């Protein structure tokens, strides 16, 4: 069918003509004519070069779409291994880490996550608890036992599970709201606004919040970079998240993301814009850098679903299974008991002090 | 560093895929035409600010404008035409054969079939509005009359519904823009 007979093609051509002859555009072209004339020679040379060398093998593509597609779809299972660290908020892909005096307990090791958005489930294998001269020992809070080895945690539609291999304990808590912060992967605990990294990036790409910033090299690897800012207005104020995101230039798989998050309190200064916003975000004391050591998308089937479950080699020797309400009540009871104990200790100490003072006066 | 882009070349390369992309994302050829023309009008308006130096970057810049247009439409419920008016772009008229051709090229029949399944996840009011507009293909004034609400409210309701079904539309659109 010729364009004259196909309304779609005819419309494309008519729109092309309208775009070329738009009055506002003619004015703009007139102003830039000297530039255009110089550019014409270069364009001609480029066209000749393309004719001589042949057209590129692949037509220009929607880089944001490819980056979004590389993250996977909600119907797939995503598996990734990340190393995260706290860095100084600076423009660029290589910010220096924050000093140990400011942040004495940097995360150690890597976190491995299997995640299915459609099933609303994930499982994470967490690194060894941070341990250093100024870092407190991590305890299994329910039992008061120290944790020195890796742990696993999982989320399944309102149910959380926590497994400590070293102590052979499995705790399950049911009845969380689907919007509860318990739904977020453990990586999000460390300053990553908006939840887990993959969903944050996917959401920002889908909403057009990330802009392509061209290609560069990172650790000898060719990467494409994207950056963007998203603001969320809540009751407490405005939550501002800035993301710098690097993907492999060929596969578009994630390589590094640097997230800076700041909150503007309600009633405070107005939200800065444009360059002022960037300066304000860079003045943040810290940002969160995630290096994706591995990223793969798996089909969601019976075999891969098992990756979302905590499966100890043998039945754990100590398990607890309670609802969130029971957990809250038990925490309240324990806190009340600790408070009572503390108050009794304080009363005893006061009585002893008063007795010593009396004895002193009497002596 | 290059300043300015050849909008005509970008249009020749991306005019067709962008229009189909908008149609698949909004499931509405009229809205797709509005967003499409506004995207190119915005590209004309801001071409001097574009710092892209390669074809890929220029394409990314254009698709970035398109994505922002779509996000704004999904948030507000209407497609802006500010840049179209600013540069005085005289859009060719859209007649029923053209709208049918856009639906055909964008494969909206398949999208609609999947939408019908996904519709069951929406609230009653929103689902009804989306059904009338997308499945029954009624114009907005008719949707508004049947729901006994104003036309802007009907547009907003359909937009909210489509936003909720965004994941499905996203997947469709991604398949399209990433397929060779």
Coordinates of C-alpha atoms in Angstrom, one line a residue:
Chain A
X1 CA 0.0 0.0 0.0
X2 CA 1.5 3.4 -0.9
X3 CA 1.7 6.1 1.7
X4 CA -1.0 8.0 -0.1
X5 CA -3.4 5.1 0.5
X6 CA -2.2 4.1 4.0
X7 CA -3.5 6.6 6.5
X8 CA -0.8 5.8 9.0
X9 CA 2.1 6.4 6.6
X10 CA 0.4 9.4 5.1
X11 CA 0.0 10.8 8.6
X12 CA 3.7 10.2 9.4
X13 CA 4.7 12.1 6.3
X14 CA 2.2 14.9 7.0
X15 CA 3.5 15.3 10.5
X16 CA 7.1 15.3 9.3
X17 CA 6.2 18.2 6.9
X18 CA 4.3 20.0 9.7
X19 CA 7.3 19.6 12.0
X20 CA 9.7 21.0 9.4
X21 CA 7.5 24.1 8.7
X22 CA 6.4 24.9 12.3
X23 CA 6.6 28.7 12.6
X24 CA 8.4 28.5 16.0
X25 CA 11.0 26.2 14.6
X26 CA 11.8 28.4 11.6
X27 CA 12.7 31.3 13.9
X28 CA 15.0 29.0 15.9
X29 CA 16.6 27.7 12.7
X30 CA 17.3 31.3 11.5
X31 CA 19.0 32.1 14.7
X32 CA 21.3 29.1 14.5
X33 CA 22.0 29.3 10.8
X34 CA 25.8 30.0 11.1
X35 CA 26.2 27.0 13.3
X36 CA 24.1 24.9 11.0
X37 CA 26.1 25.9 7.9
X38 CA 29.3 24.9 9.6
X39 CA 27.6 21.7 10.8
X40 CA 26.4 20.9 7.2
X41 CA 30.0 20.2 6.1
X42 CA 30.5 17.9 9.0
X43 CA 27.2 16.2 8.5
X44 CA 28.0 15.7 4.8
X45 CA 31.4 14.2 5.7
X46 CA 29.8 12.0 8.3
X47 CA 27.2 10.8 5.7
X48 CA 30.0 10.0 3.2
X49 CA 31.9 8.2 6.0
X50 CA 28.8 6.1 6.8
X51 CA 28.3 5.3 3.1
X52 CA 32.0 4.2 2.8
X53 CA 32.1 2.3 6.0
X54 CA 28.6 0.9 6.0
X55 CA 25.8 1.7 8.3
X56 CA 26.1 0.7 12.0
X57 CA 25.0 -2.9 12.6
X58 CA 22.2 -1.8 15.0
X59 CA 19.9 1.1 14.8
X60 CA 19.8 3.6 17.6
X61 CA 17.9 2.1 20.5
X62 CA 16.1 3.4 23.5
X63 CA 18.9 3.1 26.0
X64 CA 16.5 3.6 29.0
X65 CA 14.2 0.9 27.7
X66 CA 17.1 -1.5 27.3
X67 CA 18.4 -0.7 30.8
X68 CA 14.9 -1.3 32.2
X69 CA 14.5 -4.5 30.2
X70 CA 17.9 -5.8 31.4
X71 CA 16.7 -5.6 35.0
X72 CA 14.0 -8.1 34.2
X73 CA 10.2 -8.2 34.4
X74 CA 8.1 -8.8 37.4
X75 CA 7.4 -12.3 36.0
X76 CA 11.0 -13.4 36.3
X77 CA 13.1 -14.3 39.2
X78 CA 16.1 -12.0 39.7
X79 CA 19.3 -13.2 41.4
X80 CA 22.0 -10.8 42.3
X81 CA 25.1 -10.5 44.4
X82 CA 26.1 -7.1 45.6
X83 CA 28.9 -5.6 47.7
X84 CA 27.7 -2.4 49.3
X85 CA 29.7 0.3 51.0
X86 CA 29.1 3.8 52.3
X87 CA 30.8 6.5 50.3
X88 CA 30.9 10.3 50.3
X89 CA 28.2 11.9 48.3
X90 CA 30.1 13.2 45.2
X91 CA 29.3 13.6 41.6
X92 CA 30.8 10.7 39.5
X93 CA 31.1 7.0 39.7
X94 CA 34.1 6.8 41.9
X95 CA 33.3 8.6 45.2
X96 CA 35.8 8.0 48.0
X97 CA 34.5 5.9 51.0
X98 CA 33.6 7.7 54.1
X99 CA 36.2 7.8 56.9
X100 CA 36.1 5.0 59.5
X101 CA 35.8 7.7 62.2
X102 CA 32.5 8.8 60.7
X103 CA 31.2 5.4 59.9
X104 CA 33.1 2.8 62.1
X105 CA 31.2 -0.3 61.0
X106 CA 31.2 -0.6 57.2
X107 CA 29.4 -3.6 55.8
X108 CA 31.7 -6.5 55.2
X109 CA 31.2 -9.2 52.6
X110 CA 28.5 -9.5 50.0
X111 CA 24.7 -9.9 50.1
X112 CA 23.1 -12.4 47.7
X113 CA 19.4 -12.0 46.9
X114 CA 16.8 -14.0 45.0
X115 CA 13.7 -12.0 44.3
X116 CA 10.3 -12.4 42.6
X117 CA 8.3 -9.3 42.3
X118 CA 5.2 -11.2 41.0
X119 CA 5.2 -13.6 43.9
X120 CA 6.1 -10.8 46.4
X121 CA 8.9 -12.9 47.8
X122 CA 12.7 -12.8 48.3
X123 CA 15.4 -14.6 50.1
X124 CA 18.7 -13.0 51.1
X125 CA 22.0 -14.5 52.4
X126 CA 23.5 -11.9 54.5
X127 CA 27.3 -11.4 55.2
X128 CA 29.0 -12.0 58.5
X129 CA 27.9 -9.4 61.0
X130 CA 30.1 -6.2 61.1
X131 CA 32.7 -6.6 63.7
X132 CA 35.4 -4.2 64.7
X133 CA 36.9 -2.4 67.6
X134 CA 34.1 0.1 67.7
X135 CA 31.3 -2.1 66.4
X136 CA 29.1 -3.9 68.8
X137 CA 28.7 -7.7 68.5
X138 CA 25.5 -8.7 66.7
X139 CA 23.2 -10.8 68.8
X140 CA 20.2 -13.0 67.9
X141 CA 17.9 -10.6 69.8
X142 CA 15.3 -13.3 70.5
X143 CA 17.7 -15.5 72.4
X144 CA 20.6 -13.2 73.3
X145 CA 23.1 -15.5 71.4
X146 CA 26.0 -13.8 69.5
X147 CA 26.0 -14.2 65.7
X148 CA 29.4 -14.5 64.1
X149 CA 28.5 -16.2 60.8
X150 CA 26.2 -15.5 57.8
X151 CA 22.5 -15.5 58.2
X152 CA 19.5 -15.9 55.9
X153 CA 16.3 -13.9 55.9
X154 CA 13.2 -14.2 53.7
X155 CA 10.0 -12.4 53.0
X156 CA 6.9 -14.2 51.6
X157 CA 3.7 -12.1 51.3
X158 CA 3.6 -10.8 54.9
X159 CA 5.7 -13.5 56.5
X160 CA 9.4 -13.1 57.5
X161 CA 11.9 -15.8 58.3
X162 CA 15.3 -15.5 59.9
X163 CA 17.7 -18.4 60.0
X164 CA 21.0 -18.4 61.8
X165 CA 23.0 -21.4 60.6
X166 CA 25.7 -21.2 63.3
X167 CA 23.1 -21.4 66.1
X168 CA 20.7 -23.6 64.1
X169 CA 17.7 -21.4 64.8
X170 CA 14.8 -20.4 62.6
X171 CA 12.3 -17.7 63.5
X172 CA 9.1 -17.1 61.6
X173 CA 6.8 -14.1 62.1
X174 CA 3.5 -13.9 60.2
X175 CA 0.9 -11.2 59.6
X176 CA 2.9 -8.2 58.4
X177 CA 1.1 -5.7 56.2
X178 CA 2.2 -5.9 52.6
X179 CA 3.4 -2.3 52.9
X180 CA 5.4 -3.0 56.1
X181 CA 9.0 -2.1 56.0
X182 CA 9.7 -5.8 56.7
X183 CA 9.0 -6.3 52.9
X184 CA 12.3 -4.5 52.0
X185 CA 15.4 -6.5 51.3
X186 CA 18.1 -6.2 54.0
X187 CA 20.3 -4.1 51.6
X188 CA 17.8 -1.3 52.0
X189 CA 18.6 -1.0 55.7
X190 CA 21.7 0.8 54.9
X191 CA 20.6 4.2 53.6
X192 CA 19.0 3.1 50.3
X193 CA 15.8 5.0 50.0
X194 CA 12.7 3.5 48.5
X195 CA 13.3 -0.1 49.2
X196 CA 15.4 -2.7 47.3
X197 CA 17.8 -1.6 44.6
X198 CA 16.2 -3.4 41.7
X199 CA 12.7 -2.1 42.3
X200 CA 14.0 1.4 42.9
X201 CA 16.0 1.4 39.6
X202 CA 13.1 -0.2 37.7
X203 CA 10.6 2.3 39.1
X204 CA 12.8 5.3 38.2
X205 CA 13.5 4.0 34.7
X206 CA 9.8 3.3 34.1
X207 CA 8.8 6.8 35.4
X208 CA 11.4 8.5 33.2
X209 CA 13.2 9.7 36.2
X210 CA 16.6 8.6 35.0
X211 CA 18.4 10.4 32.1
X212 CA 21.1 8.9 30.0
X213 CA 24.5 10.5 30.7
X214 CA 26.5 8.8 28.0
X215 CA 29.3 6.2 28.2
X216 CA 32.4 6.0 30.2
X217 CA 34.9 3.4 31.6
X218 CA 34.7 1.9 35.1
X219 CA 37.4 -0.4 36.2
X220 CA 38.4 -1.1 32.6
X221 CA 34.8 -1.9 31.6
X222 CA 32.8 0.2 29.2
X223 CA 29.6 1.3 31.0
X224 CA 26.6 3.6 30.2
X225 CA 25.5 5.9 32.9
X226 CA 22.2 7.3 34.0
X227 CA 21.3 9.7 36.7
X228 CA 18.1 11.2 38.1
X229 CA 16.3 12.5 41.1
X230 CA 13.0 11.5 42.6
X231 CA 11.1 13.4 45.3
X232 CA 8.4 11.9 47.4
X233 CA 6.2 14.2 49.5
X234 CA 5.1 12.6 52.7
X235 CA 3.6 13.7 56.0
X236 CA 7.0 14.4 57.6
X237 CA 8.5 16.3 54.6
X238 CA 10.0 15.6 51.3
X239 CA 12.1 12.6 50.7
X240 CA 14.7 13.2 47.9
X241 CA 16.6 10.3 46.3
X242 CA 19.4 10.8 43.7
X243 CA 20.6 7.9 41.8
X244 CA 23.7 7.5 39.7
X245 CA 23.4 4.2 37.8
X246 CA 25.9 2.4 35.6
X247 CA 25.2 -0.5 33.3
X248 CA 27.3 -2.7 31.1
X249 CA 27.5 -0.9 27.7
X250 CA 26.7 -4.1 25.8
X251 CA 24.4 -6.1 28.0
X252 CA 22.9 -3.2 30.0
X253 CA 23.1 -5.3 33.2
X254 CA 23.6 -3.3 36.3
X255 CA 27.2 -2.6 37.3
X256 CA 27.1 0.0 40.0
X257 CA 24.4 2.3 41.6
X258 CA 25.1 5.1 44.0
X259 CA 22.1 6.4 45.9
X260 CA 22.0 9.5 48.0
X261 CA 19.0 10.1 50.1
X262 CA 18.1 13.2 52.1
X263 CA 14.9 14.4 53.7
X264 CA 13.6 18.0 53.8
X265 CA 11.5 18.4 56.9
X266 CA 8.1 19.9 56.6
X267 CA 8.2 23.6 57.5
X268 CA 11.9 23.8 56.6
X269 CA 13.5 25.5 53.5
X270 CA 11.8 24.9 50.2
X271 CA 12.9 22.0 48.0
X272 CA 15.9 23.2 45.9
X273 CA 15.8 22.8 42.1
X274 CA 18.1 22.1 39.2
X275 CA 21.8 22.8 40.0
X276 CA 20.9 23.8 43.6
X277 CA 19.3 20.4 44.1
X278 CA 22.5 18.6 42.9
X279 CA 24.7 20.8 45.1
X280 CA 22.5 20.1 48.1
X281 CA 22.5 16.4 47.5
X282 CA 26.3 16.3 47.1
X283 CA 26.6 18.1 50.4
X284 CA 25.1 15.0 52.1
X285 CA 27.6 13.3 54.4
X286 CA 27.2 9.9 52.8
X287 CA 25.8 7.9 49.9
X288 CA 25.2 4.2 49.4
X289 CA 27.2 2.4 46.7
X290 CA 26.2 -1.0 45.4
X291 CA 28.5 -2.9 43.2
X292 CA 26.6 -5.7 41.4
X293 CA 29.1 -8.6 41.3
X294 CA 26.5 -10.8 39.6
X295 CA 23.1 -10.2 38.1
X296 CA 21.0 -12.8 36.3
X297 CA 17.3 -13.3 35.4
X298 CA 15.9 -16.7 35.8
X299 CA 12.5 -18.1 34.6
X300 CA 10.0 -18.5 37.4
X301 CA 9.2 -22.2 37.7
X302 CA 8.9 -24.9 40.3
X303 CA 12.7 -25.4 40.5
X304 CA 13.6 -21.7 40.8
X305 CA 10.8 -21.0 43.3
X306 CA 12.8 -23.2 45.7
X307 CA 15.5 -20.6 45.7
X308 CA 13.1 -18.2 47.4
X309 CA 12.8 -20.6 50.4
X310 CA 15.1 -20.9 53.4
X311 CA 16.0 -24.6 53.3
X312 CA 18.3 -25.7 56.2
X313 CA 20.2 -28.9 55.6
X314 CA 18.4 -30.5 58.6
X315 CA 15.5 -29.4 60.7
X316 CA 16.7 -26.5 63.0
X317 CA 17.1 -27.4 66.6
X318 CA 15.2 -24.3 67.8
X319 CA 12.3 -22.7 65.9
X320 CA 9.7 -20.1 66.8
X321 CA 6.6 -19.3 64.8
X322 CA 4.4 -16.4 65.9
X323 CA 2.3 -13.6 64.5
X324 CA 3.4 -10.0 64.3
X325 CA 0.9 -9.2 67.1
X326 CA 2.4 -11.9 69.3
X327 CA 5.9 -10.6 68.6
X328 CA 4.8 -7.1 69.5
X329 CA 3.2 -8.3 72.7
X330 CA 6.3 -10.3 73.6
X331 CA 8.6 -7.4 72.9
X332 CA 6.3 -5.2 75.0
X333 CA 6.3 -7.7 77.9
X334 CA 10.1 -8.0 77.7
X335 CA 10.6 -4.3 77.5
X336 CA 8.2 -3.8 80.5
X337 CA 10.1 -6.5 82.5
X338 CA 13.4 -4.8 81.6
X339 CA 12.0 -1.4 82.6
X340 CA 10.7 -2.8 85.9
X341 CA 14.0 -4.4 86.6
X342 CA 15.8 -1.2 85.7
X343 CA 13.5 0.9 87.9
X344 CA 14.0 -1.6 90.8
X345 CA 17.7 -1.4 90.4
X346 CA 17.6 2.4 90.4
X347 CA 15.4 2.4 93.6
X348 CA 17.8 0.0 95.3
X349 CA 20.8 2.2 94.3
X350 CA 19.0 5.3 95.6
X351 CA 18.2 3.5 98.9
X352 CA 21.8 2.5 99.3
X353 CA 23.0 6.0 98.5
X354 CA 20.6 7.5 101.1
X355 CA 21.6 4.9 103.7
X356 CA 25.3 5.7 103.1
X357 CA 24.6 9.4 103.4
X358 CA 22.7 8.8 106.7
X359 CA 25.5 6.6 108.1
X360 CA 28.0 9.4 107.1
X361 CA 26.0 12.0 109.0
X362 CA 25.5 9.7 112.0
X363 CA 29.3 8.9 112.0
Chain B
X1 CA 30.7 18.9 22.4
X2 CA 27.8 19.0 20.0
X3 CA 25.0 21.4 20.5
X4 CA 21.7 20.9 18.9
X5 CA 20.3 17.9 17.1
X6 CA 18.8 17.1 13.7
X7 CA 15.1 16.8 14.7
X8 CA 14.1 15.7 11.2
X9 CA 16.6 12.8 11.3
X10 CA 15.3 11.8 14.7
X11 CA 11.8 12.0 13.5
X12 CA 12.6 9.8 10.4
X13 CA 14.2 7.3 12.7
X14 CA 11.9 7.3 15.7
X15 CA 8.6 8.8 14.6
X16 CA 7.0 5.5 13.8
X17 CA 8.3 3.5 16.8
X18 CA 7.5 6.3 19.2
X19 CA 3.9 6.6 18.0
X20 CA 3.4 2.8 18.3
X21 CA 5.0 2.9 21.8
X22 CA 2.7 5.6 23.0
X23 CA -0.3 3.8 21.5
X24 CA 0.7 0.6 23.4
X25 CA 1.4 2.4 26.6
X26 CA -1.9 4.4 26.6
X27 CA -4.1 1.9 24.7
X28 CA -5.6 5.1 23.2
X29 CA -4.6 6.3 19.7
X30 CA -5.9 9.9 20.3
X31 CA -3.9 10.3 23.5
X32 CA -0.9 8.6 21.7
X33 CA -1.1 11.2 18.9
X34 CA -1.2 14.1 21.5
X35 CA 1.8 12.7 23.4
X36 CA 3.7 12.0 20.3
X37 CA 3.3 15.4 18.8
X38 CA 4.1 17.1 22.1
X39 CA 7.3 15.0 22.4
X40 CA 8.6 16.2 19.0
X41 CA 7.5 19.8 19.7
X42 CA 9.4 19.6 23.0
X43 CA 12.4 18.2 21.2
X44 CA 12.3 21.2 18.8
X45 CA 12.0 23.6 21.7
X46 CA 14.9 22.2 23.7
X47 CA 17.2 21.0 20.9
X48 CA 19.8 23.6 21.7
X49 CA 20.1 22.3 25.2
X50 CA 20.8 18.8 24.1
X51 CA 24.4 17.7 24.8
X52 CA 24.2 14.3 23.1
X53 CA 27.1 13.6 20.8
X54 CA 26.2 10.2 19.4
X55 CA 23.2 8.7 17.7
X56 CA 22.4 6.5 20.7
X57 CA 22.6 9.5 23.1
X58 CA 20.4 11.6 20.8
X59 CA 17.9 8.7 20.7
X60 CA 18.1 8.4 24.4
X61 CA 17.4 12.1 24.8
X62 CA 14.3 11.9 22.6
X63 CA 13.0 8.8 24.3
X64 CA 13.6 10.5 27.6
X65 CA 11.3 13.4 26.6
X66 CA 8.7 10.8 25.5
X67 CA 9.0 9.0 28.9
X68 CA 8.5 12.2 30.8
X69 CA 5.5 13.0 28.7
X70 CA 4.0 9.7 29.4
X71 CA 4.7 9.8 33.1
X72 CA 3.2 13.3 33.3
X73 CA 0.1 12.1 31.4
X74 CA -0.3 9.1 33.8
X75 CA 0.1 11.4 36.8
X76 CA -2.3 14.1 35.6
X77 CA -4.7 12.3 33.4
X78 CA -4.3 14.6 30.4
X79 CA -1.8 15.1 27.6
X80 CA -0.1 18.5 27.5
X81 CA 0.1 20.4 24.3
X82 CA 2.1 23.4 25.5
X83 CA 5.1 22.9 23.3
X84 CA 2.9 22.2 20.3
X85 CA 1.2 25.6 20.8
X86 CA 4.5 27.3 21.5
X87 CA 6.2 26.3 18.2
X88 CA 2.9 26.6 16.3
X89 CA 2.9 23.0 15.1
X90 CA -0.1 22.4 12.9
X91 CA -0.9 18.8 13.5
X92 CA -2.5 16.9 10.6
X93 CA -6.1 16.0 11.6
X94 CA -6.8 12.5 13.0
X95 CA -9.7 10.8 11.3
X96 CA -11.2 7.3 12.2
X97 CA -9.2 5.5 9.5
X98 CA -6.0 6.9 10.9
X99 CA -7.0 5.9 14.5
X100 CA -7.8 2.4 13.3
X101 CA -4.5 2.2 11.5
X102 CA -2.6 3.2 14.6
X103 CA -4.5 0.5 16.6
X104 CA -3.6 -2.0 14.0
X105 CA 0.1 -1.0 13.8
X106 CA 0.4 -1.0 17.6
X107 CA -1.3 -4.3 17.9
X108 CA -3.8 -2.9 20.4
X109 CA -6.1 -5.9 19.9
X110 CA -3.6 -8.2 21.7
X111 CA -3.0 -5.6 24.4
X112 CA -6.7 -5.2 24.9
X113 CA -7.2 -9.0 25.2
X114 CA -4.6 -9.1 28.0
X115 CA -6.0 -6.0 29.6
X116 CA -9.4 -7.6 30.0
X117 CA -7.8 -10.3 32.1
X118 CA -5.9 -7.8 34.2
X119 CA -8.9 -5.6 34.6
X120 CA -10.3 -7.9 37.3
X121 CA -7.6 -6.5 39.6
X122 CA -9.0 -3.0 39.6
X123 CA -11.7 -1.4 41.8
X124 CA -15.3 -1.3 40.4
X125 CA -15.4 2.4 39.4
X126 CA -12.0 2.4 37.8
X127 CA -12.6 -0.9 36.0
X128 CA -15.8 0.3 34.6
X129 CA -14.2 3.5 33.2
X130 CA -11.3 1.6 31.7
X131 CA -13.7 -1.0 30.2
X132 CA -15.8 1.7 28.6
X133 CA -12.9 3.5 27.1
X134 CA -10.4 0.8 26.3
X135 CA -12.5 -2.3 25.7
X136 CA -15.7 -0.8 24.4
X137 CA -13.7 2.0 22.7
X138 CA -16.2 4.7 23.6
X139 CA -15.2 8.4 23.4
X140 CA -14.6 10.2 26.6
X141 CA -17.8 12.3 26.5
X142 CA -19.7 9.0 26.2
X143 CA -17.8 7.4 29.1
X144 CA -18.5 10.4 31.2
X145 CA -22.2 10.3 30.4
X146 CA -22.5 6.6 31.2
X147 CA -20.7 7.0 34.5
X148 CA -22.5 10.3 35.4
X149 CA -19.3 12.2 35.9
X150 CA -17.5 15.0 34.2
X151 CA -15.3 14.4 31.2
X152 CA -12.1 15.4 33.0
X153 CA -13.1 13.0 35.8
X154 CA -13.6 10.2 33.3
X155 CA -10.2 10.9 31.7
X156 CA -8.6 10.9 35.2
X157 CA -10.3 7.7 36.1
X158 CA -9.2 5.9 32.9
X159 CA -5.7 7.3 33.4
X160 CA -5.6 6.0 37.0
X161 CA -6.8 2.6 35.8
X162 CA -4.2 2.4 33.0
X163 CA -1.5 3.5 35.5
X164 CA -2.5 0.6 37.7
X165 CA -2.2 -1.7 34.8
X166 CA 1.1 -0.1 34.0
X167 CA 3.1 -3.2 34.6
X168 CA 1.4 -5.1 31.9
X169 CA 1.7 -2.2 29.5
X170 CA 5.3 -1.7 30.4
X171 CA 6.1 -5.3 29.6
X172 CA 4.4 -4.9 26.2
X173 CA 6.2 -1.7 25.4
X174 CA 9.5 -3.1 26.5
X175 CA 9.1 -6.1 24.3
X176 CA 8.5 -3.7 21.5
X177 CA 11.4 -1.3 22.0
X178 CA 13.9 -4.0 22.8
X179 CA 13.1 -6.4 20.1
X180 CA 15.5 -6.3 17.1

